[in-house]
mmCIF file of C-alpha atoms in Angstrom:
data_model
loop_
_atom_site.group_PDB
_atom_site.id
_atom_site.type_symbol
_atom_site.label_atom_id
_atom_site.label_comp_id
_atom_site.label_asym_id
_atom_site.label_seq_id
_atom_site.Cartn_x
_atom_site.Cartn_y
_atom_site.Cartn_z
ATOM 1 C CA UNK I 502 42.569 -4.030 -81.022
ATOM 2 C CA UNK I 503 45.251 -3.015 -83.519
ATOM 3 C CA UNK I 504 46.136 -5.162 -86.497
ATOM 4 C CA UNK I 505 49.664 -6.515 -86.689
ATOM 5 C CA UNK I 506 52.116 -3.756 -87.578
ATOM 6 C CA UNK I 507 49.772 -0.959 -86.502
ATOM 7 C CA UNK I 508 49.659 1.205 -83.387
ATOM 8 C CA UNK I 509 53.380 2.075 -83.523
ATOM 9 C CA UNK I 510 54.805 5.595 -83.286
ATOM 10 C CA UNK I 511 58.345 6.924 -83.115
ATOM 11 C CA UNK I 512 59.019 10.042 -81.072
ATOM 12 C CA UNK I 513 62.206 11.407 -82.618
ATOM 13 C CA UNK I 514 64.604 14.321 -82.468
ATOM 14 C CA UNK I 515 66.374 15.002 -85.763
ATOM 15 C CA UNK I 516 69.562 17.035 -86.170
ATOM 16 C CA UNK I 517 68.894 20.296 -87.970
ATOM 17 C CA UNK I 518 70.072 20.364 -91.579
ATOM 18 C CA UNK I 519 71.187 23.618 -93.203
ATOM 19 C CA UNK I 520 70.645 25.565 -89.996
ATOM 20 C CA UNK I 521 66.853 25.524 -90.329
ATOM 21 C CA UNK I 522 64.270 23.412 -88.508
ATOM 22 C CA UNK I 523 61.765 24.076 -91.257
ATOM 23 C CA UNK I 524 64.203 22.832 -93.923
ATOM 24 C CA UNK I 525 64.780 19.676 -91.899
ATOM 25 C CA UNK I 526 61.038 19.104 -91.578
ATOM 26 C CA UNK I 527 60.433 19.687 -95.273
ATOM 27 C CA UNK I 528 63.177 17.210 -96.185
ATOM 28 C CA UNK I 529 61.691 14.531 -93.935
ATOM 29 C CA UNK I 530 58.240 15.118 -95.361
ATOM 30 C CA UNK I 531 59.537 14.939 -98.909
ATOM 31 C CA UNK I 532 61.458 11.695 -98.394
ATOM 32 C CA UNK I 533 58.973 9.767 -96.239
ATOM 33 C CA UNK I 534 55.553 11.130 -97.254
ATOM 34 C CA UNK I 535 55.451 12.821 -100.644
ATOM 35 C CA UNK I 536 58.018 10.722 -102.527
ATOM 36 C CA UNK I 537 57.216 7.245 -101.183
ATOM 37 C CA UNK I 538 54.201 7.418 -98.836
ATOM 38 C CA UNK I 539 56.024 5.536 -96.079
ATOM 39 C CA UNK I 540 54.691 7.301 -92.995
ATOM 40 C CA UNK I 541 52.573 10.033 -91.471
ATOM 41 C CA UNK I 542 54.586 12.673 -89.639
ATOM 42 C CA UNK I 543 53.576 15.211 -86.999
ATOM 43 C CA UNK I 544 55.584 18.025 -85.489
ATOM 44 C CA UNK I 545 56.264 17.709 -81.764
ATOM 45 C CA UNK I 546 56.319 21.130 -80.149
ATOM 46 C CA UNK I 547 58.961 21.130 -77.413
ATOM 47 C CA UNK I 548 58.632 24.265 -75.237
ATOM 48 C CA UNK I 549 61.499 26.663 -75.905
ATOM 49 C CA UNK I 550 61.557 27.644 -72.243
ATOM 50 C CA UNK I 551 62.591 24.202 -70.954
ATOM 51 C CA UNK I 552 65.630 24.671 -68.706
ATOM 52 C CA UNK I 553 68.859 22.927 -69.643
ATOM 53 C CA UNK I 554 70.600 22.897 -66.281
ATOM 54 C CA UNK I 555 74.082 21.428 -65.873
ATOM 55 C CA UNK I 556 75.603 18.515 -67.769
ATOM 56 C CA UNK I 557 75.710 16.424 -64.596
ATOM 57 C CA UNK I 558 72.027 17.062 -63.911
ATOM 58 C CA UNK I 559 71.121 16.082 -67.498
ATOM 59 C CA UNK I 560 73.115 12.848 -67.269
ATOM 60 C CA UNK I 561 71.481 11.979 -63.940
ATOM 61 C CA UNK I 562 68.038 12.857 -65.264
ATOM 62 C CA UNK I 563 68.630 10.778 -68.418
ATOM 63 C CA UNK I 564 69.022 7.638 -66.296
ATOM 64 C CA UNK I 565 65.940 8.453 -64.213
ATOM 65 C CA UNK I 566 63.838 9.071 -67.318
ATOM 66 C CA UNK I 567 64.471 5.550 -68.586
ATOM 67 C CA UNK I 568 63.008 4.089 -65.392
ATOM 68 C CA UNK I 569 60.145 6.568 -65.110
ATOM 69 C CA UNK I 570 59.076 6.171 -68.733
ATOM 70 C CA UNK I 571 58.933 2.397 -68.292
ATOM 71 C CA UNK I 572 56.762 2.868 -65.185
ATOM 72 C CA UNK I 573 54.338 5.124 -67.068
ATOM 73 C CA UNK I 574 54.168 2.665 -69.965
ATOM 74 C CA UNK I 575 53.338 -0.124 -67.501
ATOM 75 C CA UNK I 576 50.521 1.886 -65.907
ATOM 76 C CA UNK I 577 49.199 2.805 -69.330
ATOM 77 C CA UNK I 578 49.139 -0.869 -70.352
ATOM 78 C CA UNK I 579 47.247 -1.843 -67.185
ATOM 79 C CA UNK I 580 44.589 0.806 -67.728
ATOM 80 C CA UNK I 581 44.279 -0.131 -71.377
ATOM 81 C CA UNK I 582 43.766 -3.768 -70.387
ATOM 82 C CA UNK I 583 40.989 -2.815 -67.964
ATOM 83 C CA UNK I 584 39.197 -0.762 -70.616
ATOM 84 C CA UNK I 585 39.299 -3.552 -73.180
ATOM 85 C CA UNK I 586 38.828 -6.645 -71.017
ATOM 86 C CA UNK I 587 35.859 -5.373 -69.048
ATOM 87 C CA UNK I 588 34.208 -3.660 -71.991
ATOM 88 C CA UNK I 589 34.000 -7.037 -73.757
ATOM 89 C CA UNK I 590 33.266 -9.027 -70.606
ATOM 90 C CA UNK I 591 29.796 -10.514 -70.331
ATOM 91 C CA UNK I 592 27.948 -9.252 -67.290
ATOM 92 C CA UNK I 593 24.573 -8.128 -65.967
ATOM 93 C CA UNK I 594 23.492 -5.046 -67.837
ATOM 94 C CA UNK I 595 23.188 -1.932 -65.745
ATOM 95 C CA UNK I 596 19.644 -1.346 -66.940
ATOM 96 C CA UNK I 597 18.353 -4.872 -66.368
ATOM 97 C CA UNK I 598 17.239 -6.331 -63.052
ATOM 98 C CA UNK I 599 16.326 -9.825 -64.165
ATOM 99 C CA UNK I 600 19.787 -11.352 -64.149
ATOM 100 C CA UNK I 601 20.050 -11.534 -67.938
ATOM 101 C CA UNK I 602 23.541 -11.224 -69.368
ATOM 102 C CA UNK I 603 24.498 -8.634 -71.962
ATOM 103 C CA UNK I 604 27.648 -7.028 -73.320
ATOM 104 C CA UNK I 605 28.527 -3.561 -72.122
ATOM 105 C CA UNK I 606 27.636 -1.271 -74.997
ATOM 106 C CA UNK I 607 30.098 1.604 -74.655
ATOM 107 C CA UNK I 608 33.350 -0.023 -75.802
ATOM 108 C CA UNK I 609 35.876 2.832 -75.606
ATOM 109 C CA UNK I 610 37.563 4.092 -78.766
ATOM 110 C CA UNK I 611 41.144 3.709 -77.576
ATOM 111 C CA UNK I 612 42.548 4.073 -81.093
ATOM 112 C CA UNK I 613 41.080 7.545 -81.237
ATOM 113 C CA UNK I 614 42.455 8.425 -77.809
ATOM 114 C CA UNK I 615 45.915 7.113 -78.775
ATOM 115 C CA UNK I 616 45.998 9.132 -81.990
ATOM 116 C CA UNK I 617 44.759 12.312 -80.287
ATOM 117 C CA UNK I 618 47.303 12.083 -77.466
ATOM 118 C CA UNK I 619 50.326 11.358 -79.660
ATOM 119 C CA UNK I 620 49.613 13.151 -82.925
ATOM 120 C CA UNK I 621 48.147 16.354 -81.431
ATOM 121 C CA UNK I 622 50.191 16.656 -78.235
ATOM 122 C CA UNK I 623 50.380 20.074 -76.622
ATOM 123 C CA UNK I 624 52.465 20.846 -73.557
ATOM 124 C CA UNK I 625 50.271 21.616 -70.515
ATOM 125 C CA UNK I 626 51.913 24.793 -69.262
ATOM 126 C CA UNK I 627 49.473 25.245 -66.379
ATOM 127 C CA UNK I 628 50.146 21.774 -65.000
ATOM 128 C CA UNK I 629 53.867 21.558 -65.779
ATOM 129 C CA UNK I 630 55.423 25.059 -66.056
ATOM 130 C CA UNK I 631 58.215 24.724 -68.589
ATOM 131 C CA UNK I 632 60.392 27.360 -66.919
ATOM 132 C CA UNK I 633 60.774 25.231 -63.791
ATOM 133 C CA UNK I 634 63.633 22.721 -63.386
ATOM 134 C CA UNK I 635 63.128 19.564 -65.479
ATOM 135 C CA UNK I 636 63.466 17.325 -62.440
ATOM 136 C CA UNK I 637 60.534 19.133 -60.828
ATOM 137 C CA UNK I 638 58.341 18.464 -63.876
ATOM 138 C CA UNK I 639 59.333 14.795 -63.873
ATOM 139 C CA UNK I 640 58.487 14.499 -60.168
ATOM 140 C CA UNK I 641 55.048 16.063 -60.739
ATOM 141 C CA UNK I 642 54.348 13.691 -63.595
ATOM 142 C CA UNK I 643 55.329 10.653 -61.535
ATOM 143 C CA UNK I 644 53.263 11.792 -58.532
ATOM 144 C CA UNK I 645 50.177 11.690 -60.741
ATOM 145 C CA UNK I 646 51.156 8.295 -62.156
ATOM 146 C CA UNK I 647 51.644 6.804 -58.682
ATOM 147 C CA UNK I 648 48.271 8.169 -57.524
ATOM 148 C CA UNK I 649 46.602 6.567 -60.520
ATOM 149 C CA UNK I 650 48.380 3.275 -59.848
ATOM 150 C CA UNK I 651 47.198 3.266 -56.228
ATOM 151 C CA UNK I 652 43.622 4.154 -57.195
ATOM 152 C CA UNK I 653 43.578 1.362 -59.788
ATOM 153 C CA UNK I 654 44.653 -1.169 -57.167
ATOM 154 C CA UNK I 655 41.817 -0.076 -54.864
ATOM 155 C CA UNK I 656 39.184 -0.258 -57.597
ATOM 156 C CA UNK I 657 40.409 -3.646 -58.802
ATOM 157 C CA UNK I 658 40.346 -4.933 -55.237
ATOM 158 C CA UNK I 659 36.743 -3.772 -54.763
ATOM 159 C CA UNK I 660 35.624 -5.358 -58.013
ATOM 160 C CA UNK I 661 37.544 -8.597 -57.373
ATOM 161 C CA UNK I 662 36.050 -8.900 -53.893
ATOM 162 C CA UNK I 663 32.513 -8.453 -55.228
ATOM 163 C CA UNK I 664 33.204 -10.896 -58.036
ATOM 164 C CA UNK I 665 34.557 -13.486 -55.574
ATOM 165 C CA UNK I 666 31.493 -13.152 -53.357
ATOM 166 C CA UNK I 667 29.228 -13.569 -56.371
ATOM 167 C CA UNK I 668 31.202 -16.613 -57.525
ATOM 168 C CA UNK I 669 30.874 -18.188 -54.067
ATOM 169 C CA UNK I 670 27.134 -17.542 -54.106
ATOM 170 C CA UNK I 671 26.859 -18.930 -57.618
ATOM 171 C CA UNK I 672 28.741 -22.090 -56.654
ATOM 172 C CA UNK I 673 26.167 -22.740 -53.945
ATOM 173 C CA UNK I 674 23.380 -22.816 -56.502
ATOM 174 C CA UNK I 675 25.328 -24.235 -59.437
ATOM 175 C CA UNK I 676 27.413 -27.067 -57.985
ATOM 176 C CA UNK I 677 26.500 -30.716 -57.757
ATOM 177 C CA UNK I 678 23.549 -31.824 -55.645
ATOM 178 C CA UNK I 679 26.043 -32.923 -53.001
ATOM 179 C CA UNK I 680 27.113 -29.344 -52.269
ATOM 180 C CA UNK I 681 24.669 -26.841 -53.780
ATOM 181 C CA UNK I 682 21.891 -25.236 -51.816
ATOM 182 C CA UNK I 683 18.579 -26.963 -52.461
ATOM 183 C CA UNK I 684 16.153 -24.253 -51.420
ATOM 184 C CA UNK I 685 15.512 -23.279 -55.029
ATOM 185 C CA UNK I 686 14.755 -26.917 -55.919
ATOM 186 C CA UNK I 687 12.307 -27.916 -53.206
ATOM 187 C CA UNK I 688 8.725 -26.782 -53.640
ATOM 188 C CA UNK I 689 6.122 -26.437 -50.922
ATOM 189 C CA UNK I 690 4.191 -29.535 -52.075
ATOM 190 C CA UNK I 691 7.360 -31.625 -51.736
ATOM 191 C CA UNK I 692 7.522 -31.064 -47.983
ATOM 192 C CA UNK I 693 5.398 -32.998 -45.464
ATOM 193 C CA UNK I 694 5.526 -31.577 -41.971
ATOM 194 C CA UNK I 695 2.919 -32.616 -39.373
ATOM 195 C CA UNK I 696 2.823 -33.541 -35.710
ATOM 196 C CA UNK I 697 3.892 -37.123 -36.487
ATOM 197 C CA UNK I 698 5.599 -36.901 -39.880
ATOM 198 C CA UNK I 699 8.605 -35.023 -41.216
ATOM 199 C CA UNK I 700 10.603 -34.857 -44.413
ATOM 200 C CA UNK I 701 14.197 -35.964 -45.032
ATOM 201 C CA UNK I 702 16.334 -34.927 -48.009
ATOM 202 C CA UNK I 703 18.862 -37.491 -49.217
ATOM 203 C CA UNK I 704 21.542 -37.256 -51.909
ATOM 204 C CA UNK I 705 21.890 -40.637 -53.636
ATOM 205 C CA UNK I 706 24.752 -41.458 -56.055
ATOM 206 C CA UNK I 707 23.390 -42.351 -59.477
ATOM 207 C CA UNK I 708 24.978 -45.804 -59.309
ATOM 208 C CA UNK I 709 23.139 -46.647 -56.084
ATOM 209 C CA UNK I 710 19.679 -45.549 -57.191
ATOM 210 C CA UNK I 711 18.250 -49.080 -57.533
ATOM 211 C CA UNK I 712 19.615 -50.208 -54.184
ATOM 212 C CA UNK I 713 18.214 -47.128 -52.472
ATOM 213 C CA UNK I 714 14.707 -47.537 -53.944
ATOM 214 C CA UNK I 715 14.683 -51.247 -53.050
ATOM 215 C CA UNK I 716 15.830 -50.894 -49.444
ATOM 216 C CA UNK I 717 15.069 -47.452 -47.998
ATOM 217 C CA UNK I 718 11.715 -48.579 -46.472
ATOM 218 C CA UNK I 719 13.458 -51.318 -44.465
ATOM 219 C CA UNK I 720 16.284 -49.324 -42.911
ATOM 220 C CA UNK I 721 14.607 -48.855 -39.516
ATOM 221 C CA UNK I 722 11.482 -50.155 -37.799
ATOM 222 C CA UNK I 723 9.238 -48.896 -35.057
ATOM 223 C CA UNK I 724 8.340 -51.546 -32.461
ATOM 224 C CA UNK I 725 5.171 -51.603 -30.313
ATOM 225 C CA UNK I 726 3.006 -54.079 -28.404
ATOM 226 C CA UNK I 727 -0.472 -54.586 -29.785
ATOM 227 C CA UNK I 728 -3.344 -55.755 -27.578
ATOM 228 C CA UNK I 729 -5.193 -56.795 -30.724
ATOM 229 C CA UNK I 730 -2.383 -59.237 -31.474
ATOM 230 C CA UNK I 731 -2.336 -61.033 -28.162
ATOM 231 C CA UNK I 732 0.223 -58.699 -26.634
ATOM 232 C CA UNK I 733 2.850 -59.551 -29.201
ATOM 233 C CA UNK I 734 5.504 -57.058 -30.353
ATOM 234 C CA UNK I 735 4.845 -55.629 -33.820
ATOM 235 C CA UNK I 736 7.383 -53.954 -36.119
ATOM 236 C CA UNK I 737 6.541 -51.387 -38.757
ATOM 237 C CA UNK I 738 8.807 -49.243 -40.925
ATOM 238 C CA UNK I 739 9.391 -45.682 -39.759
ATOM 239 C CA UNK I 740 9.282 -44.668 -43.430
ATOM 240 C CA UNK I 741 6.005 -43.814 -45.149
ATOM 241 C CA UNK I 742 5.727 -46.434 -47.935
ATOM 242 C CA UNK I 743 6.508 -45.179 -51.434
ATOM 243 C CA UNK I 744 7.243 -41.660 -50.146
ATOM 244 C CA UNK I 745 10.612 -41.467 -51.935
ATOM 245 C CA UNK I 746 10.397 -38.814 -54.631
ATOM 246 C CA UNK I 747 13.120 -37.537 -56.984
ATOM 247 C CA UNK I 748 13.269 -33.753 -56.737
ATOM 248 C CA UNK I 749 16.354 -33.160 -58.892
ATOM 249 C CA UNK I 750 19.047 -35.063 -60.754
ATOM 250 C CA UNK I 751 22.474 -34.279 -62.190
ATOM 251 C CA UNK I 752 25.087 -36.469 -63.838
ATOM 252 C CA UNK I 753 26.352 -37.847 -60.498
ATOM 253 C CA UNK I 754 23.538 -37.628 -57.951
ATOM 254 C CA UNK I 755 19.795 -37.666 -57.337
ATOM 255 C CA UNK I 756 18.017 -35.644 -54.663
ATOM 256 C CA UNK I 757 15.296 -37.708 -52.945
ATOM 257 C CA UNK I 758 12.547 -36.629 -50.611
ATOM 258 C CA UNK I 759 11.543 -39.267 -48.024
ATOM 259 C CA UNK I 760 8.757 -38.927 -45.407
ATOM 260 C CA UNK I 761 9.424 -40.562 -42.009
ATOM 261 C CA UNK I 762 8.024 -40.617 -38.469
ATOM 262 C CA UNK I 763 9.075 -37.480 -36.640
ATOM 263 C CA UNK I 764 10.130 -39.287 -33.455
ATOM 264 C CA UNK I 765 12.406 -41.657 -35.378
ATOM 265 C CA UNK I 766 13.931 -39.233 -37.878
ATOM 266 C CA UNK I 767 17.368 -39.268 -36.197
ATOM 267 C CA UNK I 768 17.488 -43.058 -36.435
ATOM 268 C CA UNK I 769 16.672 -42.878 -40.138
ATOM 269 C CA UNK I 770 19.346 -40.253 -40.768
ATOM 270 C CA UNK I 771 21.987 -42.255 -38.903
ATOM 271 C CA UNK I 772 21.183 -45.376 -40.888
ATOM 272 C CA UNK I 773 21.289 -43.416 -44.168
ATOM 273 C CA UNK I 774 24.762 -42.103 -43.372
ATOM 274 C CA UNK I 775 25.983 -45.555 -42.409
ATOM 275 C CA UNK I 776 24.861 -46.829 -45.791
ATOM 276 C CA UNK I 777 26.824 -44.074 -47.562
ATOM 277 C CA UNK I 778 24.001 -41.697 -48.432
ATOM 278 C CA UNK I 779 24.259 -37.981 -47.731
ATOM 279 C CA UNK I 780 21.593 -36.364 -45.578
ATOM 280 C CA UNK I 781 20.896 -32.738 -46.488
ATOM 281 C CA UNK I 782 19.533 -30.832 -43.508
ATOM 282 C CA UNK I 783 16.767 -28.607 -44.809
ATOM 283 C CA UNK I 784 13.939 -26.473 -43.496
ATOM 284 C CA UNK I 785 11.446 -25.156 -45.986
ATOM 285 C CA UNK I 786 11.331 -21.375 -45.620
ATOM 286 C CA UNK I 787 9.944 -19.578 -48.695
ATOM 287 C CA UNK I 788 10.638 -16.163 -47.194
ATOM 288 C CA UNK I 789 14.322 -16.959 -46.607
ATOM 289 C CA UNK I 790 14.579 -18.384 -50.109
ATOM 290 C CA UNK I 791 13.101 -15.221 -51.562
ATOM 291 C CA UNK I 792 15.570 -13.099 -49.593
ATOM 292 C CA UNK I 793 18.463 -15.229 -50.855
ATOM 293 C CA UNK I 794 17.346 -14.835 -54.464
ATOM 294 C CA UNK I 795 17.039 -11.077 -53.994
ATOM 295 C CA UNK I 796 20.503 -10.972 -52.418
ATOM 296 C CA UNK I 797 21.928 -12.848 -55.376
ATOM 297 C CA UNK I 798 20.347 -10.433 -57.854
ATOM 298 C CA UNK I 799 21.587 -7.440 -55.875
ATOM 299 C CA UNK I 800 25.126 -8.831 -55.858
ATOM 300 C CA UNK I 801 24.999 -9.437 -59.617
ATOM 301 C CA UNK I 802 23.875 -5.857 -60.118
ATOM 302 C CA UNK I 803 26.560 -4.548 -57.758
ATOM 303 C CA UNK I 804 29.255 -6.411 -59.720
ATOM 304 C CA UNK I 805 27.896 -5.059 -63.006
ATOM 305 C CA UNK I 806 27.852 -1.509 -61.615
ATOM 306 C CA UNK I 807 31.395 -1.817 -60.247
ATOM 307 C CA UNK I 808 32.577 -3.188 -63.574
ATOM 308 C CA UNK I 809 31.037 -0.279 -65.486
ATOM 309 C CA UNK I 810 32.522 2.193 -63.001
ATOM 310 C CA UNK I 811 35.922 0.527 -63.452
ATOM 311 C CA UNK I 812 35.684 0.898 -67.236
ATOM 312 C CA UNK I 813 34.594 4.558 -67.005
ATOM 313 C CA UNK I 814 37.304 5.441 -64.496
ATOM 314 C CA UNK I 815 39.979 3.512 -66.404
ATOM 315 C CA UNK I 816 39.173 5.366 -69.618
ATOM 316 C CA UNK I 817 39.461 8.754 -67.890
ATOM 317 C CA UNK I 818 42.684 7.704 -66.169
ATOM 318 C CA UNK I 819 44.016 6.285 -69.440
ATOM 319 C CA UNK I 820 43.685 9.675 -71.128
ATOM 320 C CA UNK I 821 45.554 11.295 -68.236
ATOM 321 C CA UNK I 822 48.352 8.743 -68.330
ATOM 322 C CA UNK I 823 48.690 9.084 -72.114
ATOM 323 C CA UNK I 824 49.213 12.801 -71.585
ATOM 324 C CA UNK I 825 51.758 12.118 -68.824
ATOM 325 C CA UNK I 826 53.564 9.669 -71.098
ATOM 326 C CA UNK I 827 53.848 12.238 -73.885
ATOM 327 C CA UNK I 828 55.071 14.911 -71.461
ATOM 328 C CA UNK I 829 57.717 12.514 -70.208
ATOM 329 C CA UNK I 830 58.762 11.597 -73.761
ATOM 330 C CA UNK I 831 58.993 15.285 -74.654
ATOM 331 C CA UNK I 832 61.339 15.832 -71.715
ATOM 332 C CA UNK I 833 63.383 12.807 -72.778
ATOM 333 C CA UNK I 834 63.607 14.120 -76.333
ATOM 334 C CA UNK I 835 64.860 17.462 -75.011
ATOM 335 C CA UNK I 836 67.402 15.938 -72.600
ATOM 336 C CA UNK I 837 68.795 13.411 -75.077
ATOM 337 C CA UNK I 838 68.959 16.031 -77.832
ATOM 338 C CA UNK I 839 71.105 18.284 -75.644
ATOM 339 C CA UNK I 840 73.358 15.353 -74.751
ATOM 340 C CA UNK I 841 73.561 14.245 -78.396
ATOM 341 C CA UNK I 842 73.697 17.497 -80.364
ATOM 342 C CA UNK I 843 75.040 19.922 -77.746
ATOM 343 C CA UNK I 844 74.180 23.551 -77.022
ATOM 344 C CA UNK I 845 72.431 25.706 -77.960
ATOM 345 C CA UNK I 846 69.420 23.405 -78.484
ATOM 346 C CA UNK I 847 69.024 22.840 -82.221
ATOM 347 C CA UNK I 848 66.869 19.946 -83.348
ATOM 348 C CA UNK I 849 63.522 19.129 -84.967
ATOM 349 C CA UNK I 850 61.261 17.025 -82.746
ATOM 350 C CA UNK I 851 58.598 14.971 -84.467
ATOM 351 C CA UNK I 852 56.232 12.020 -84.159
ATOM 352 C CA UNK I 853 56.533 9.532 -87.012
ATOM 353 C CA UNK I 854 53.857 6.941 -87.652
ATOM 354 C CA UNK I 855 55.288 4.389 -90.106
ATOM 355 C CA UNK I 856 52.788 2.818 -92.448
ATOM 356 C CA UNK I 857 52.149 -0.897 -92.170
ATOM 357 C CA UNK I 858 55.204 -2.960 -93.193
ATOM 358 C CA UNK I 859 57.185 0.218 -93.908
ATOM 359 C CA UNK I 860 59.244 0.499 -90.710
ATOM 360 C CA UNK I 861 62.485 -0.751 -92.264
ATOM 361 C CA UNK I 862 62.167 1.568 -95.260
ATOM 362 C CA UNK I 863 61.498 4.603 -93.059
ATOM 363 C CA UNK I 864 64.514 3.797 -90.888
ATOM 364 C CA UNK I 865 66.656 3.450 -94.004
ATOM 365 C CA UNK I 866 65.476 6.817 -95.373
ATOM 366 C CA UNK I 867 66.188 8.576 -92.069
ATOM 367 C CA UNK I 868 69.563 6.881 -91.694
ATOM 368 C CA UNK I 869 70.533 7.977 -95.204
ATOM 369 C CA UNK I 870 69.293 11.498 -94.592
ATOM 370 C CA UNK I 871 70.904 12.074 -91.194
ATOM 371 C CA UNK I 872 73.679 9.467 -90.949
ATOM 372 C CA UNK I 873 76.135 11.541 -92.980
ATOM 373 C CA UNK I 874 75.818 14.437 -90.514
ATOM 374 C CA UNK I 875 76.768 12.539 -87.352
ATOM 375 C CA UNK I 876 80.109 12.928 -85.672
ATOM 376 C CA UNK I 877 83.152 10.807 -86.379
ATOM 377 C CA UNK I 878 82.768 9.314 -82.903
ATOM 378 C CA UNK I 879 79.283 8.096 -83.839
ATOM 379 C CA UNK I 880 80.518 6.593 -87.100
ATOM 380 C CA UNK I 881 83.401 4.804 -85.392
ATOM 381 C CA UNK I 882 81.006 3.554 -82.726
ATOM 382 C CA UNK I 883 78.729 2.127 -85.415
ATOM 383 C CA UNK I 884 81.648 0.464 -87.201
ATOM 384 C CA UNK I 885 82.903 -1.065 -83.960
ATOM 385 C CA UNK I 886 79.501 -2.565 -83.251
ATOM 386 C CA UNK I 887 78.767 -3.795 -86.755
ATOM 387 C CA UNK I 888 76.589 -0.818 -87.623
ATOM 388 C CA UNK I 889 75.145 -0.260 -84.141
ATOM 389 C CA UNK I 890 76.278 1.884 -81.260
ATOM 390 C CA UNK I 891 77.622 0.524 -77.975
ATOM 391 C CA UNK I 892 74.284 0.498 -76.195
ATOM 392 C CA UNK I 893 70.604 1.370 -76.457
ATOM 393 C CA UNK I 894 70.111 4.350 -74.170
ATOM 394 C CA UNK I 895 73.669 5.648 -74.130
ATOM 395 C CA UNK I 896 74.627 5.492 -77.767
ATOM 396 C CA UNK I 897 71.263 6.056 -79.352
ATOM 397 C CA UNK I 898 70.035 8.421 -76.719
ATOM 398 C CA UNK I 899 66.717 6.710 -77.197
ATOM 399 C CA UNK I 900 66.353 3.756 -74.927
ATOM 400 C CA UNK I 901 65.429 1.514 -77.892
ATOM 401 C CA UNK I 902 67.334 -1.700 -78.415
ATOM 402 C CA UNK I 903 68.507 -0.441 -81.819
ATOM 403 C CA UNK I 904 70.425 2.833 -82.173
ATOM 404 C CA UNK I 905 70.194 5.440 -84.888
ATOM 405 C CA UNK I 906 71.928 8.661 -85.939
ATOM 406 C CA UNK I 907 69.120 10.577 -84.256
ATOM 407 C CA UNK I 908 67.174 10.349 -80.994
ATOM 408 C CA UNK I 909 64.295 7.874 -81.220
ATOM 409 C CA UNK I 910 61.757 6.444 -78.798
ATOM 410 C CA UNK I 911 59.140 3.862 -79.729
ATOM 411 C CA UNK I 912 55.544 4.067 -78.529
ATOM 412 C CA UNK I 913 53.859 0.732 -79.226
ATOM 413 C CA UNK I 914 50.160 0.414 -78.443
ATOM 414 C CA UNK I 915 50.007 -3.078 -79.954
ATOM 415 C CA UNK I 916 51.886 -4.952 -77.210
#
């Protein structure tokens, strides 16, 4: 949905320069927006009433946040996939009842939802009171994520089950003549059913067509003694001459109708099987055929309805999970900022959206602006690692593979 290089945000916490958050923000804006047009930046409002707790609790929570954020990102990706895949999937339209296929019209605007959630984030005080312990807020967030995960599994299971049933029904009417149901092929005038005659349906391989036509009338005879013939035994074929009729044909088989004597039909069927031809047991029942066609249409409609419901629900859930993700990232920014910069809390949180092919330049500007203000320990750590800290989450406080002289988390919607 996004072009290459788009859909990437950085959620960052920048050390305060000159003792003023506003001065820090103005400097970032000047260097990355006004001077070079490298990015779009948005302030991230971290509630001032978030509770710090003890150092041990922050360290423990920092480890948990890495795992929980990854879980939220995974759920978000699954919901996003459902919205996009099923919105572009060809299915029976909800308004149509004739089995025609159409694309679902309401493809969700996920780009708009992404931008709204990240660029205009506001802490939901009613849902996650900021004056409560941070661990409690994290637990509430994850409870909602787990509920969404479970609900998604149920809805996917319902849709997959319906889709499997429809596929099985479709295979019956769309396979080869050797396996598909033939009720939709046979017409009433193709069937002969009287007191003495009945109809057989045979599946003949294409390569044996000539042999079948040449021999089928001679497979079995009916013997009787005729007084008109001096009491001699007479033999006549149990097959009505020239009654073989092709009802359908595919690349491998032909479906033949053959009329035979009712009393000898089992003999004819046995002989047909011995000669390698498949006998399709069939009773012409137009009412049953009509019911089957109606059932098929109802199942198609049910699958289309379930698919649309899945898309609608996934979009609603996606918005909720985006909000949960941003709440979790805000908590991570707060925790890592305390661990990085110390107390009292003094940092400028922001969301940076680097312009296409400008990521490296933005990183360089930020490193130049804030690298000189980091501690000697940070500088030595960078030198020891060839310019990088000793580890992603620990040194950078960000969880990214690369580390920087500020807290940074990457939100990538283009995975």
